[in-house]
JSON list of C-alpha atoms in Angstrom, two decimals:
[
{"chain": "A", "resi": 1, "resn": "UNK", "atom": "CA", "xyz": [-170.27, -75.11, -38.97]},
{"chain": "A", "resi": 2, "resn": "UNK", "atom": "CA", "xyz": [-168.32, -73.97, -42.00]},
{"chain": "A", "resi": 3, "resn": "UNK", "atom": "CA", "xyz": [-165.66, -72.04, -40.03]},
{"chain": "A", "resi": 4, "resn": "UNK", "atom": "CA", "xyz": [-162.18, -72.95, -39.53]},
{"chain": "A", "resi": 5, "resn": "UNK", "atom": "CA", "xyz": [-161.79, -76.47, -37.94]},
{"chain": "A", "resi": 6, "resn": "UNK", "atom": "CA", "xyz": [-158.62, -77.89, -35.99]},
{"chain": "A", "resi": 7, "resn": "UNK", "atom": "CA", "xyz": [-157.94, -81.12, -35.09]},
{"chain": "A", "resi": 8, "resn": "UNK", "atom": "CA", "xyz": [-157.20, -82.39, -32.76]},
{"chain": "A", "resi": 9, "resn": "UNK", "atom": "CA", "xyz": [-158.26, -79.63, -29.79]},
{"chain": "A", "resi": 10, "resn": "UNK", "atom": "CA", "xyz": [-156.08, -80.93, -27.47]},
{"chain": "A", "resi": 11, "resn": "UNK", "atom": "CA", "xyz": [-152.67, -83.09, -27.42]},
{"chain": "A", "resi": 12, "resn": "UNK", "atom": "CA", "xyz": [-150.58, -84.30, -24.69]},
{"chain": "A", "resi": 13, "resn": "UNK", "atom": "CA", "xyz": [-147.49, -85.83, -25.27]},
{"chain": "A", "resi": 14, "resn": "UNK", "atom": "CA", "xyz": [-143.89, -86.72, -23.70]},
{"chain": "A", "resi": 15, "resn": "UNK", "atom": "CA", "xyz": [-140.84, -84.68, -24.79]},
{"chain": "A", "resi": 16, "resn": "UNK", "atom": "CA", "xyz": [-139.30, -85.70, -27.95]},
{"chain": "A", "resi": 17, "resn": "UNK", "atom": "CA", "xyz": [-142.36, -87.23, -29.40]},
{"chain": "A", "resi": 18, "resn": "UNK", "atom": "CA", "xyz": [-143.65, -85.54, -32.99]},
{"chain": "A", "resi": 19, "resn": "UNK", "atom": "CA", "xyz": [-147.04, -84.11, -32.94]},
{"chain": "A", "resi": 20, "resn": "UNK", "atom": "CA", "xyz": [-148.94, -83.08, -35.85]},
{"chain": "A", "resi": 21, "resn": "UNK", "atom": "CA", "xyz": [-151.61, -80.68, -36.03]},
{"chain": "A", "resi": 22, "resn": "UNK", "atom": "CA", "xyz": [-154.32, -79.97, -38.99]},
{"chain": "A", "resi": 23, "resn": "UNK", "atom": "CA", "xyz": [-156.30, -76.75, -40.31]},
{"chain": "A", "resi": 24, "resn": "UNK", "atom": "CA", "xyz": [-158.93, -76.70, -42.34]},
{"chain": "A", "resi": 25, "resn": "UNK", "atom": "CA", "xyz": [-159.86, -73.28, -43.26]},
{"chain": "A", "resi": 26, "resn": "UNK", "atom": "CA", "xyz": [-163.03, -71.82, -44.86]},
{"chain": "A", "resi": 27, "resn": "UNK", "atom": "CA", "xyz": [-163.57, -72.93, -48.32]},
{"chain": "A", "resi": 28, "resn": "UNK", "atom": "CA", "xyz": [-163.07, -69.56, -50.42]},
{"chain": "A", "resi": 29, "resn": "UNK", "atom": "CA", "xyz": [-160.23, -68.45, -47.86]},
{"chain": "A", "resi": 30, "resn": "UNK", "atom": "CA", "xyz": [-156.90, -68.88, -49.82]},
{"chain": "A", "resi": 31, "resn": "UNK", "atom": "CA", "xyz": [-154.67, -66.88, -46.91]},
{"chain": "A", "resi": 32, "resn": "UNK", "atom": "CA", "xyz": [-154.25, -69.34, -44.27]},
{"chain": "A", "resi": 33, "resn": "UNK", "atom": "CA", "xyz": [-152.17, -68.42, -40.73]},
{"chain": "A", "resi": 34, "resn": "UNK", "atom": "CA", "xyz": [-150.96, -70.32, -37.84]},
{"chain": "A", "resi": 35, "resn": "UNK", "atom": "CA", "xyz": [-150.42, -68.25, -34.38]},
{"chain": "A", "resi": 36, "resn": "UNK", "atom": "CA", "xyz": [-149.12, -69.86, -31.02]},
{"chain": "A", "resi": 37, "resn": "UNK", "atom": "CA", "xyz": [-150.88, -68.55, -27.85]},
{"chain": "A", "resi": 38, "resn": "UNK", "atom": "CA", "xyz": [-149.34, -69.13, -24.17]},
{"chain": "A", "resi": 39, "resn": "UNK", "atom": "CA", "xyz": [-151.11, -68.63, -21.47]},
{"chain": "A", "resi": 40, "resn": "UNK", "atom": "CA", "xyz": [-152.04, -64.67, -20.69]},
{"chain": "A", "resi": 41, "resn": "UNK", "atom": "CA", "xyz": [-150.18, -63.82, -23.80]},
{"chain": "A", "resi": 42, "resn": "UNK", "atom": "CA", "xyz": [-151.73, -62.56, -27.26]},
{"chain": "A", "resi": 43, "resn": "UNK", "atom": "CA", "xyz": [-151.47, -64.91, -30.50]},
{"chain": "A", "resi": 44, "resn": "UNK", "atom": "CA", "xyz": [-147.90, -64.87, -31.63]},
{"chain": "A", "resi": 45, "resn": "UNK", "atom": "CA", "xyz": [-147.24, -65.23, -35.78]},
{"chain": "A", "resi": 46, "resn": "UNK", "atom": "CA", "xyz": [-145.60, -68.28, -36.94]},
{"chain": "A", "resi": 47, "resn": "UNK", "atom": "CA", "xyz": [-146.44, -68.67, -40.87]},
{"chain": "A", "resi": 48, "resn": "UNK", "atom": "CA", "xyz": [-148.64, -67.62, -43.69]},
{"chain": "A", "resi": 49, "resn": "UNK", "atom": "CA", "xyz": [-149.32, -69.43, -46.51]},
{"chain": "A", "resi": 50, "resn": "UNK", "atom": "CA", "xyz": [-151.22, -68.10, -49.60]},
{"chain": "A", "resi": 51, "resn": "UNK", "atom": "CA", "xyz": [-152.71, -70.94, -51.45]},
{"chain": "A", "resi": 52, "resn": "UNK", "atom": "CA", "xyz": [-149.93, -73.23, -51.14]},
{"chain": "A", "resi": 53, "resn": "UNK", "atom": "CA", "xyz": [-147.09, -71.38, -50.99]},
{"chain": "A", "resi": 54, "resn": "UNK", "atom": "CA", "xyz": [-145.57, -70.56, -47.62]},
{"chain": "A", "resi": 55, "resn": "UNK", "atom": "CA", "xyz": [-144.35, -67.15, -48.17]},
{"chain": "A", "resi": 56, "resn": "UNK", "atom": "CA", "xyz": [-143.57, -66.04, -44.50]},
{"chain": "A", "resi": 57, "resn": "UNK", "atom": "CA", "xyz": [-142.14, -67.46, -41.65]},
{"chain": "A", "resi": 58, "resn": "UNK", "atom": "CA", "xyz": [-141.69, -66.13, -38.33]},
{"chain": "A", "resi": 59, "resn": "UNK", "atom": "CA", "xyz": [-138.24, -66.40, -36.60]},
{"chain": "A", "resi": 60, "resn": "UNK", "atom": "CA", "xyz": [-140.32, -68.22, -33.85]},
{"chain": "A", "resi": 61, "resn": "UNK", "atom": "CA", "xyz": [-140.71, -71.50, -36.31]},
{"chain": "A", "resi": 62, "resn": "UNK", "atom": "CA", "xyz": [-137.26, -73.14, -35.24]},
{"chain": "A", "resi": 63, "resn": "UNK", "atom": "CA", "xyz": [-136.45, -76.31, -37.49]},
{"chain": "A", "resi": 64, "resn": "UNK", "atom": "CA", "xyz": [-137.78, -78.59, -35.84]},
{"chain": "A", "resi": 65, "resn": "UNK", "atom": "CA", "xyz": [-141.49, -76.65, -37.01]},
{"chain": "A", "resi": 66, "resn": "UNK", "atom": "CA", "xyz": [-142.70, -77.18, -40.53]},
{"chain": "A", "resi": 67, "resn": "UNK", "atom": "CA", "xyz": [-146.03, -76.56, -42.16]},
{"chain": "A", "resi": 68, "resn": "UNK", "atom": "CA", "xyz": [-147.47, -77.63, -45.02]},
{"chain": "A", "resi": 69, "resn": "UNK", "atom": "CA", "xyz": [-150.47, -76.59, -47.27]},
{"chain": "A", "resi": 70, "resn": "UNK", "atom": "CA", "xyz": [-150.25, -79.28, -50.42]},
{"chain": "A", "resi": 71, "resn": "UNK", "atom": "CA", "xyz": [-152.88, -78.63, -52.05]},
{"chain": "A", "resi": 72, "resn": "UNK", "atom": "CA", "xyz": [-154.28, -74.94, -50.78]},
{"chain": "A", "resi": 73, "resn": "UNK", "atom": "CA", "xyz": [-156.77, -75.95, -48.94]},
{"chain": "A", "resi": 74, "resn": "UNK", "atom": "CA", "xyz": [-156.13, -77.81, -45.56]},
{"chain": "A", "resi": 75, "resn": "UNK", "atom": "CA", "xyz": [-152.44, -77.07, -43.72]},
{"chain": "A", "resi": 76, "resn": "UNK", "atom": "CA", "xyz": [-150.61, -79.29, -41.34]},
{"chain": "A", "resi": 77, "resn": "UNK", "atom": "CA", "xyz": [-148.47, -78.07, -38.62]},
{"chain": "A", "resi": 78, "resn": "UNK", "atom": "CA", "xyz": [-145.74, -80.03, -37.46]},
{"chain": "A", "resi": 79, "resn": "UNK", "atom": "CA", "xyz": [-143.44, -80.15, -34.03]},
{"chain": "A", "resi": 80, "resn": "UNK", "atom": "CA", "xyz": [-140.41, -82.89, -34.30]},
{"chain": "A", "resi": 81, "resn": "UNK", "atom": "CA", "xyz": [-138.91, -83.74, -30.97]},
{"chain": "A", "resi": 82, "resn": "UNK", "atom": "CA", "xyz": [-141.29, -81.89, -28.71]},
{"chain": "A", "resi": 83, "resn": "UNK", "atom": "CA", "xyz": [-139.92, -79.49, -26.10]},
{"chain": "A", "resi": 84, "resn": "UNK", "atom": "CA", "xyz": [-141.63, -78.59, -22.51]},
{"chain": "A", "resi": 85, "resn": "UNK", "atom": "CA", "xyz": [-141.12, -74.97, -23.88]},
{"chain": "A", "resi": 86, "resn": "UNK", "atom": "CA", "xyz": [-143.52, -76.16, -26.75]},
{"chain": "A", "resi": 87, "resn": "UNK", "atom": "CA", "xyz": [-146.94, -76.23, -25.01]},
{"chain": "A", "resi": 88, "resn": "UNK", "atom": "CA", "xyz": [-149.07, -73.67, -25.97]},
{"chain": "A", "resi": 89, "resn": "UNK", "atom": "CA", "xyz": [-152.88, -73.17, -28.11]},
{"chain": "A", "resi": 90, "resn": "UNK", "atom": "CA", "xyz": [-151.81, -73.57, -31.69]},
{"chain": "A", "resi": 91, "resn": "UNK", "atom": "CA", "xyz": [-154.13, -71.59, -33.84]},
{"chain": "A", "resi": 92, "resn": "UNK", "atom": "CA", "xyz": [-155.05, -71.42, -37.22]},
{"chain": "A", "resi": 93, "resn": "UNK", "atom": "CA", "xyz": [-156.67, -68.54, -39.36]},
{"chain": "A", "resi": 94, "resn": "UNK", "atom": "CA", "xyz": [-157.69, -67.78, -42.80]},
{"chain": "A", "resi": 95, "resn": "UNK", "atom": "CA", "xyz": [-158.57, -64.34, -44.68]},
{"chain": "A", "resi": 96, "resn": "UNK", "atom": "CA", "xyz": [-160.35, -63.97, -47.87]},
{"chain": "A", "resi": 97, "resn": "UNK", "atom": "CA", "xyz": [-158.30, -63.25, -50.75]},
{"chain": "A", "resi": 98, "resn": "UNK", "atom": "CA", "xyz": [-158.89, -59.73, -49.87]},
{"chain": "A", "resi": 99, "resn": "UNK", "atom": "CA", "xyz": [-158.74, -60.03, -46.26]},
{"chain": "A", "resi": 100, "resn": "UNK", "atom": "CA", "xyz": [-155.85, -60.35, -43.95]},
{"chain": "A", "resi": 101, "resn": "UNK", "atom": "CA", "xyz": [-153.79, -58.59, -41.57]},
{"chain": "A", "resi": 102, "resn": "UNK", "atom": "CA", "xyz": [-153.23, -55.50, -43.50]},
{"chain": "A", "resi": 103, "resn": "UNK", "atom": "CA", "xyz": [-156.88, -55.46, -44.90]},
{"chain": "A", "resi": 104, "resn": "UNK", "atom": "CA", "xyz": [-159.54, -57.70, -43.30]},
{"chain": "A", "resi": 105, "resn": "UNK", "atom": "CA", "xyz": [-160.65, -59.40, -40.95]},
{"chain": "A", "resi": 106, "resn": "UNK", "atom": "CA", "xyz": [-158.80, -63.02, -40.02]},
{"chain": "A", "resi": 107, "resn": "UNK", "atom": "CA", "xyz": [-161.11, -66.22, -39.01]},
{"chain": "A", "resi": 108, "resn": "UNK", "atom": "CA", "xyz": [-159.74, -68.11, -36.33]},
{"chain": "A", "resi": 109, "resn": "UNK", "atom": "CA", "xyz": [-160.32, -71.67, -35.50]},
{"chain": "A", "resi": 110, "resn": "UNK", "atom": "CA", "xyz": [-160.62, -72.92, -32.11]},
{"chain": "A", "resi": 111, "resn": "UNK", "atom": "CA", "xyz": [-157.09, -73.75, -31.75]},
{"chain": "A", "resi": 112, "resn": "UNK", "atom": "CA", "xyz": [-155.38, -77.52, -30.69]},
{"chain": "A", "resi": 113, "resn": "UNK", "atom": "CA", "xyz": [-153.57, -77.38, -27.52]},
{"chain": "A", "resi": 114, "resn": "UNK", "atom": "CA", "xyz": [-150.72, -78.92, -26.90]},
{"chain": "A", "resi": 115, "resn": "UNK", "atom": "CA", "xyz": [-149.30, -80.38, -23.23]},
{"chain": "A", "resi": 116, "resn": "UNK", "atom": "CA", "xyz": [-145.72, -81.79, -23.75]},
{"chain": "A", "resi": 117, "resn": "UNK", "atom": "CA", "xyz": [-145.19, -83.74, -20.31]},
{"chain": "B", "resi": 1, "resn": "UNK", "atom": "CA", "xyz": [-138.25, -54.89, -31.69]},
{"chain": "B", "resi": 2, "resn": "UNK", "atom": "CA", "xyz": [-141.86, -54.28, -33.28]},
{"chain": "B", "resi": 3, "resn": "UNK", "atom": "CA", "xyz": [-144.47, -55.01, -30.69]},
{"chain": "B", "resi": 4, "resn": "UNK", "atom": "CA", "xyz": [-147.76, -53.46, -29.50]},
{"chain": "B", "resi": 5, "resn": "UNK", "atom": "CA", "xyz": [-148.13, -53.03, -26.10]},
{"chain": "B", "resi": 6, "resn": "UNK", "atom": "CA", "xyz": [-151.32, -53.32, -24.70]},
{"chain": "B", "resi": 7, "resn": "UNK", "atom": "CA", "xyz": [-152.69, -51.86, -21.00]},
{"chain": "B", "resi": 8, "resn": "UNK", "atom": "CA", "xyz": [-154.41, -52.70, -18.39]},
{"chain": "B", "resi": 9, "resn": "UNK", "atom": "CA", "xyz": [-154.00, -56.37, -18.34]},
{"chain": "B", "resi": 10, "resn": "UNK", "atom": "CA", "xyz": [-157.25, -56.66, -16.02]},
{"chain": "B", "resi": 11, "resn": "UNK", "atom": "CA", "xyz": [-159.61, -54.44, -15.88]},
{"chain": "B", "resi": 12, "resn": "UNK", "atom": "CA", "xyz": [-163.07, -54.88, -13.32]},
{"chain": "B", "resi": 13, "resn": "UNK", "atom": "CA", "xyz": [-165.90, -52.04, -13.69]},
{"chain": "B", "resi": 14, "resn": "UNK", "atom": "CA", "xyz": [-169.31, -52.66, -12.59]},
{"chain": "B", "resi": 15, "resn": "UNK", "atom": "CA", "xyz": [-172.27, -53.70, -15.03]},
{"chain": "B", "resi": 16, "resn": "UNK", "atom": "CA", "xyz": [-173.69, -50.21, -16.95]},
{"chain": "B", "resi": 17, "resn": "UNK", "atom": "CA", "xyz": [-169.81, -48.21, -16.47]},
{"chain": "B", "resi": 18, "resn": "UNK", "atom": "CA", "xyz": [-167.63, -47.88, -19.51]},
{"chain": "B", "resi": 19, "resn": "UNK", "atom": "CA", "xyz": [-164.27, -49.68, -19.90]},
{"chain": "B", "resi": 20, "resn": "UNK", "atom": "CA", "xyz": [-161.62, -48.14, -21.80]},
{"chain": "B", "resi": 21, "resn": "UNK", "atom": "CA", "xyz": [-158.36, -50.44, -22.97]},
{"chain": "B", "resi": 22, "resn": "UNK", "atom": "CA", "xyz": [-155.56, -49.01, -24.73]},
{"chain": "B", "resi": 23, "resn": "UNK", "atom": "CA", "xyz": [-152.03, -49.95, -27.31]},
{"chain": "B", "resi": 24, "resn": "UNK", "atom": "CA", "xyz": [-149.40, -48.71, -27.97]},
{"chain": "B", "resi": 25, "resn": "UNK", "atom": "CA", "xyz": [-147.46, -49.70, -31.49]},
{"chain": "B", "resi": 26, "resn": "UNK", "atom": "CA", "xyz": [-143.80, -48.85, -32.68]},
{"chain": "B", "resi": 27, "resn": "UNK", "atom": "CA", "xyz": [-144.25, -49.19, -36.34]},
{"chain": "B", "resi": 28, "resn": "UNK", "atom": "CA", "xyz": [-145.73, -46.12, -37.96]},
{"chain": "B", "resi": 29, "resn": "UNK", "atom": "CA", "xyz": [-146.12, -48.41, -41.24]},
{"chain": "B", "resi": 30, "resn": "UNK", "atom": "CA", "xyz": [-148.75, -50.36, -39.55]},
{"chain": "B", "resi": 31, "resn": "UNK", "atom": "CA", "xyz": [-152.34, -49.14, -41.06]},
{"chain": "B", "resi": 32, "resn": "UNK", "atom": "CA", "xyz": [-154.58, -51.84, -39.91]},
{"chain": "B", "resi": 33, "resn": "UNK", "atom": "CA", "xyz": [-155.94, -52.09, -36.26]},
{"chain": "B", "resi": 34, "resn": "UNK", "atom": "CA", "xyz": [-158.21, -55.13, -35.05]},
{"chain": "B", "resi": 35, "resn": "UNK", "atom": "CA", "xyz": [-159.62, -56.06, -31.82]},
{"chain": "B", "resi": 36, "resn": "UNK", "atom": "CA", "xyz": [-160.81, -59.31, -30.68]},
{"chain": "B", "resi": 37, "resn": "UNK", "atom": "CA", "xyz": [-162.52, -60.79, -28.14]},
{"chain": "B", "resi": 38, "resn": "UNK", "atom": "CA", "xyz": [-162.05, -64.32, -26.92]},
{"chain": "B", "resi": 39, "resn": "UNK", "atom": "CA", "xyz": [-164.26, -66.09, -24.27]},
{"chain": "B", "resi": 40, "resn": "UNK", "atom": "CA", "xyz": [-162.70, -68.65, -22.24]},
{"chain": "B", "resi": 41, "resn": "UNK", "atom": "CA", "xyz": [-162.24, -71.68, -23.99]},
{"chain": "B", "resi": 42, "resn": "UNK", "atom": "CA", "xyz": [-163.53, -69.99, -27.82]},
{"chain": "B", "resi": 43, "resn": "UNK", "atom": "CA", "xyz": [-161.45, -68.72, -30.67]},
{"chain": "B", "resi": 44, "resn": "UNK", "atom": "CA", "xyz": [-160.55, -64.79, -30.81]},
{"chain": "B", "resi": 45, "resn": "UNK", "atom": "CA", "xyz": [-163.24, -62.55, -33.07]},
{"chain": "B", "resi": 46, "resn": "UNK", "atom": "CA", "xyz": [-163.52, -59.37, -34.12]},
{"chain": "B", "resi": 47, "resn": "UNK", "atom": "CA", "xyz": [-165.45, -56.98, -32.77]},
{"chain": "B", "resi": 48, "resn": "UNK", "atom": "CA", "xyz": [-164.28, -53.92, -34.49]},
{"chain": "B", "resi": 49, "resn": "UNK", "atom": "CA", "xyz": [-160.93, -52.20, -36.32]},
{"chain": "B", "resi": 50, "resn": "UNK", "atom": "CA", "xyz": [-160.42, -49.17, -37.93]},
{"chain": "B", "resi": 51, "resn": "UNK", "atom": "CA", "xyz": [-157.77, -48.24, -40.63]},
{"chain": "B", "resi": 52, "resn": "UNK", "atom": "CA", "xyz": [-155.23, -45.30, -40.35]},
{"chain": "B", "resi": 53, "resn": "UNK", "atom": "CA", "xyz": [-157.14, -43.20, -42.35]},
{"chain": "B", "resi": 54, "resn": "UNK", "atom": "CA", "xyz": [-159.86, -42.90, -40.18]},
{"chain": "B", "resi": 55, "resn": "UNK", "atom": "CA", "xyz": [-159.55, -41.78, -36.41]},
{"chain": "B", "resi": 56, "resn": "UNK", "atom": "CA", "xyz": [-162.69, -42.93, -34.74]},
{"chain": "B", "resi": 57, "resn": "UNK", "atom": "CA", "xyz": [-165.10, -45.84, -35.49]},
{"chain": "B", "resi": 58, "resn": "UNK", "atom": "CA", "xyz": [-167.91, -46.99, -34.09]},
{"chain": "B", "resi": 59, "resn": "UNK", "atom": "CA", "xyz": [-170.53, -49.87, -33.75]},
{"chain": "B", "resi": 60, "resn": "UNK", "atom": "CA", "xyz": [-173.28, -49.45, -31.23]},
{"chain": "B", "resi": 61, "resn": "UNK", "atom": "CA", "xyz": [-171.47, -50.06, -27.30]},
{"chain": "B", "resi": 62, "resn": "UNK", "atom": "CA", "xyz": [-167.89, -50.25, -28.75]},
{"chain": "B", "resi": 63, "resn": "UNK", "atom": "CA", "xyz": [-165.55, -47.88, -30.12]},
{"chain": "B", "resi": 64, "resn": "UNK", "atom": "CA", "xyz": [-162.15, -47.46, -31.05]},
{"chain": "B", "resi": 65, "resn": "UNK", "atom": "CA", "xyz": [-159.86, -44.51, -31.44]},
{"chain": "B", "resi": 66, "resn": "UNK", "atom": "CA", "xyz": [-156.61, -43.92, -33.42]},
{"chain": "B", "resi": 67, "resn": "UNK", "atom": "CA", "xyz": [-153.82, -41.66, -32.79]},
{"chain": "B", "resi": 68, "resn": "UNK", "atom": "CA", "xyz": [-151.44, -42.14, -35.65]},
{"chain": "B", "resi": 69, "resn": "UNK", "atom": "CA", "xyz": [-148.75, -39.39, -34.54]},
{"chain": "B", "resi": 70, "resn": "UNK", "atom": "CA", "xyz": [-148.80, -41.07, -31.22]},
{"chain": "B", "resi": 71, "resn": "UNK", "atom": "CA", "xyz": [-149.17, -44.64, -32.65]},
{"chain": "B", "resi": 72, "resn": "UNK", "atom": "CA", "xyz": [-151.90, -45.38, -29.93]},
{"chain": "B", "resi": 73, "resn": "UNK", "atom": "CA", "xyz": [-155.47, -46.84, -30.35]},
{"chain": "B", "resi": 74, "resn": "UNK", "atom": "CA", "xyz": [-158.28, -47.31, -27.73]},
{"chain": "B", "resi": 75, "resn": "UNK", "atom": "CA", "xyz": [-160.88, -49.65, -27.49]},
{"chain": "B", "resi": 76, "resn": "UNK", "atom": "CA", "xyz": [-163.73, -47.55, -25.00]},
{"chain": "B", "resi": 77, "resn": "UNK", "atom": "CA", "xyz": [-167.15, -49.95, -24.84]},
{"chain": "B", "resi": 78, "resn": "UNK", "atom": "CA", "xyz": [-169.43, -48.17, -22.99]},
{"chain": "B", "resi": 79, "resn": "UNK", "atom": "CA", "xyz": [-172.69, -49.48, -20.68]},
{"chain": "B", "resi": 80, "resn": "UNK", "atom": "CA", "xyz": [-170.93, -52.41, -20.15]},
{"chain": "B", "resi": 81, "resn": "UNK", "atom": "CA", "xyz": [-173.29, -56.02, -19.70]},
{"chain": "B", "resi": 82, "resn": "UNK", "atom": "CA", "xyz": [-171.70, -59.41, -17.94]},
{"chain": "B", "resi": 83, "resn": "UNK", "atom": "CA", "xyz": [-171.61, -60.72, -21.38]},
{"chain": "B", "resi": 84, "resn": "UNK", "atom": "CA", "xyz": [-168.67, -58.06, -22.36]},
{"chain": "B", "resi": 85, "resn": "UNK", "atom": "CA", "xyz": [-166.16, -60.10, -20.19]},
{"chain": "B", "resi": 86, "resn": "UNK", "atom": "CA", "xyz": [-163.72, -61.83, -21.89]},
{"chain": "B", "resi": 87, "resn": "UNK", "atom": "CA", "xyz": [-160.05, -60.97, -22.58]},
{"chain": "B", "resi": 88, "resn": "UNK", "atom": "CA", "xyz": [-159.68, -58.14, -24.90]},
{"chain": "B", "resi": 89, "resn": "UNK", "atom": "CA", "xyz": [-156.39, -58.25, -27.99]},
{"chain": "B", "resi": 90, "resn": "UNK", "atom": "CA", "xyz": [-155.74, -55.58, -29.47]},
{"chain": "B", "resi": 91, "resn": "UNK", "atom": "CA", "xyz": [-153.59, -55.85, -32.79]},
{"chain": "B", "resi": 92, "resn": "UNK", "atom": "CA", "xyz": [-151.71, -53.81, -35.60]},
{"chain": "B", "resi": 93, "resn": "UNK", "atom": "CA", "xyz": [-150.18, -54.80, -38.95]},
{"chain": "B", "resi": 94, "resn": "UNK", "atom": "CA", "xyz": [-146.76, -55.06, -39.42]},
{"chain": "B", "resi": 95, "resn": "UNK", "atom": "CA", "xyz": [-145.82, -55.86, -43.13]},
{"chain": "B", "resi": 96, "resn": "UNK", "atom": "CA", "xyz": [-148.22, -57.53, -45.39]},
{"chain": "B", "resi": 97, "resn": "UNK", "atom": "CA", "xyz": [-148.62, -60.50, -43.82]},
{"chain": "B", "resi": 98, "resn": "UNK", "atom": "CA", "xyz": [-148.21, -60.02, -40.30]},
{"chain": "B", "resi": 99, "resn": "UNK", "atom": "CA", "xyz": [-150.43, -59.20, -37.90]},
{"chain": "B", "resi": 100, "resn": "UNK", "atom": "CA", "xyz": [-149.18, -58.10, -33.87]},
{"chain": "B", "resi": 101, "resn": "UNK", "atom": "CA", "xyz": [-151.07, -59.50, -31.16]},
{"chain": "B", "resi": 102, "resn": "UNK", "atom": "CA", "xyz": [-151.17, -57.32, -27.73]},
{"chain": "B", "resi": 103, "resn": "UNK", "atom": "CA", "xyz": [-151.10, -59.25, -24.59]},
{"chain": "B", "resi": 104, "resn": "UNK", "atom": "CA", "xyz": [-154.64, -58.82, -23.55]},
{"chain": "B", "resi": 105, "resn": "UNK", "atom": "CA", "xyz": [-156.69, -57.24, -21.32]},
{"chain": "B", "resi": 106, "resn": "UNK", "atom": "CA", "xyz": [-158.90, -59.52, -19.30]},
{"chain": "B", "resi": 107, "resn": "UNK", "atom": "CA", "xyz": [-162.10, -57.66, -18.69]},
{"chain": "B", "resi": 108, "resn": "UNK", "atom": "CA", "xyz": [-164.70, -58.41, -15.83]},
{"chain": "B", "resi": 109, "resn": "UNK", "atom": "CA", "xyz": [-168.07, -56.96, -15.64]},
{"chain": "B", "resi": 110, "resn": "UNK", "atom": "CA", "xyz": [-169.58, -57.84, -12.32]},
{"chain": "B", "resi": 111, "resn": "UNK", "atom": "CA", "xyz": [-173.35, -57.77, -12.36]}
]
């Protein structure tokens, strides 16, 4: 399958506890997006990264959220001191460098989803 | 705040009927409208979009309609199989790198 993976699909951890989350998005894809869906609610923007600069964040990504894309290709997303409030499907996308959410079409992976006990 | 609204949030017809879901969006900059589908369980795809210079597009059972003075789009799919349920998102671009996600619309087709 040469889509975008996630790992791990599912998490469940106790409040306070750091959880980190990976992306690896389609080869040629060097726009890469993470979205947080709650239950009965669409995917909600928290960051874009082309290549591997992070050039938006949402006002959703408190501090305790950072993501990374070192090298352009795979991205890590990471919660610090894990709230209740936090469990939701993390998703990742990617777009082709002419894709993305004003042009194209984004790829989602099939998200990780996280249960903070 | 910039949000898309998205309506009905269920919607059950019977197998062969049409199903129409529609949105709602408050920035007229937005030019870029996407629906997905997502199965229970599977990642969101697209099925179809249409940009704001066009007003109607569409691929076989599925269309989609845009109404830029009124800044609402419609998703119609028409003879409608048990394979067409899923929850339906519609979506609109806001900026250049962010896309809006409508709530969804959780579609049944009973055989």
């Amino acid at each position: 399958d040469t889509g975008v993976s996630q790992d791990p699909r599912h998490k469940i951890t106790k409040r306070g506890q750091n959880v980190t989350f990976r992306c690896d998005p389609i080869s040629e894809h060097n726009r890469l997006y993470w979205y947080r869906q709650t239950l009965g609610q669409g995917p909600e923007f928290l960051t874009y990264f082309q290549n591997e600069a992070q050039l938006e964040k949402s006002r959703l990504l408190s501090d305790r959220f950072s993501a990374e894309r070192p090298k352009g290709s795979f991205s890590t997303l990471e919660i610090q001191r894990t709230e209740q409030g936090d469990s939701a499907m993390y998703l990742c996308a990617s777009s082709s460098p002419t894709g993305g959410p004003n042009t194209g079409e984004l790829f989602f992976g099939e998200g990780s989803r996280l249960t903070v006990l | 705040g910039e949000n898309v609204e998205q309506h009905p949030s269920t919607l059950s017809v019977q197998e062969g009927d049409s199903a129409v879901i529609k949105c709602t969006y408050s920035d007229s900059a937005s030019n870029y409208f996407p629906w997905y589908k997502q199965e229970l369980g599977k990642r969101p795809q697209l099925i179809i979009d249409i940009r704001s210079n066009v007003g109607e597009k569409k691929d076989q059972r599925i269309a989609v309609t845009l109404n830029k003075t009124a800044k609402h789009f419609s998703l119609h799919i028409t003879e409608t199989q048990p394979e067409d349920s899923a929850v339906y998102f519609c979506a609109a671009s806001f900026g250049p790198n962010d896309m809006r996600f409508g709530a969804g619309t959780r579609l049944t087709v009973k055989p």
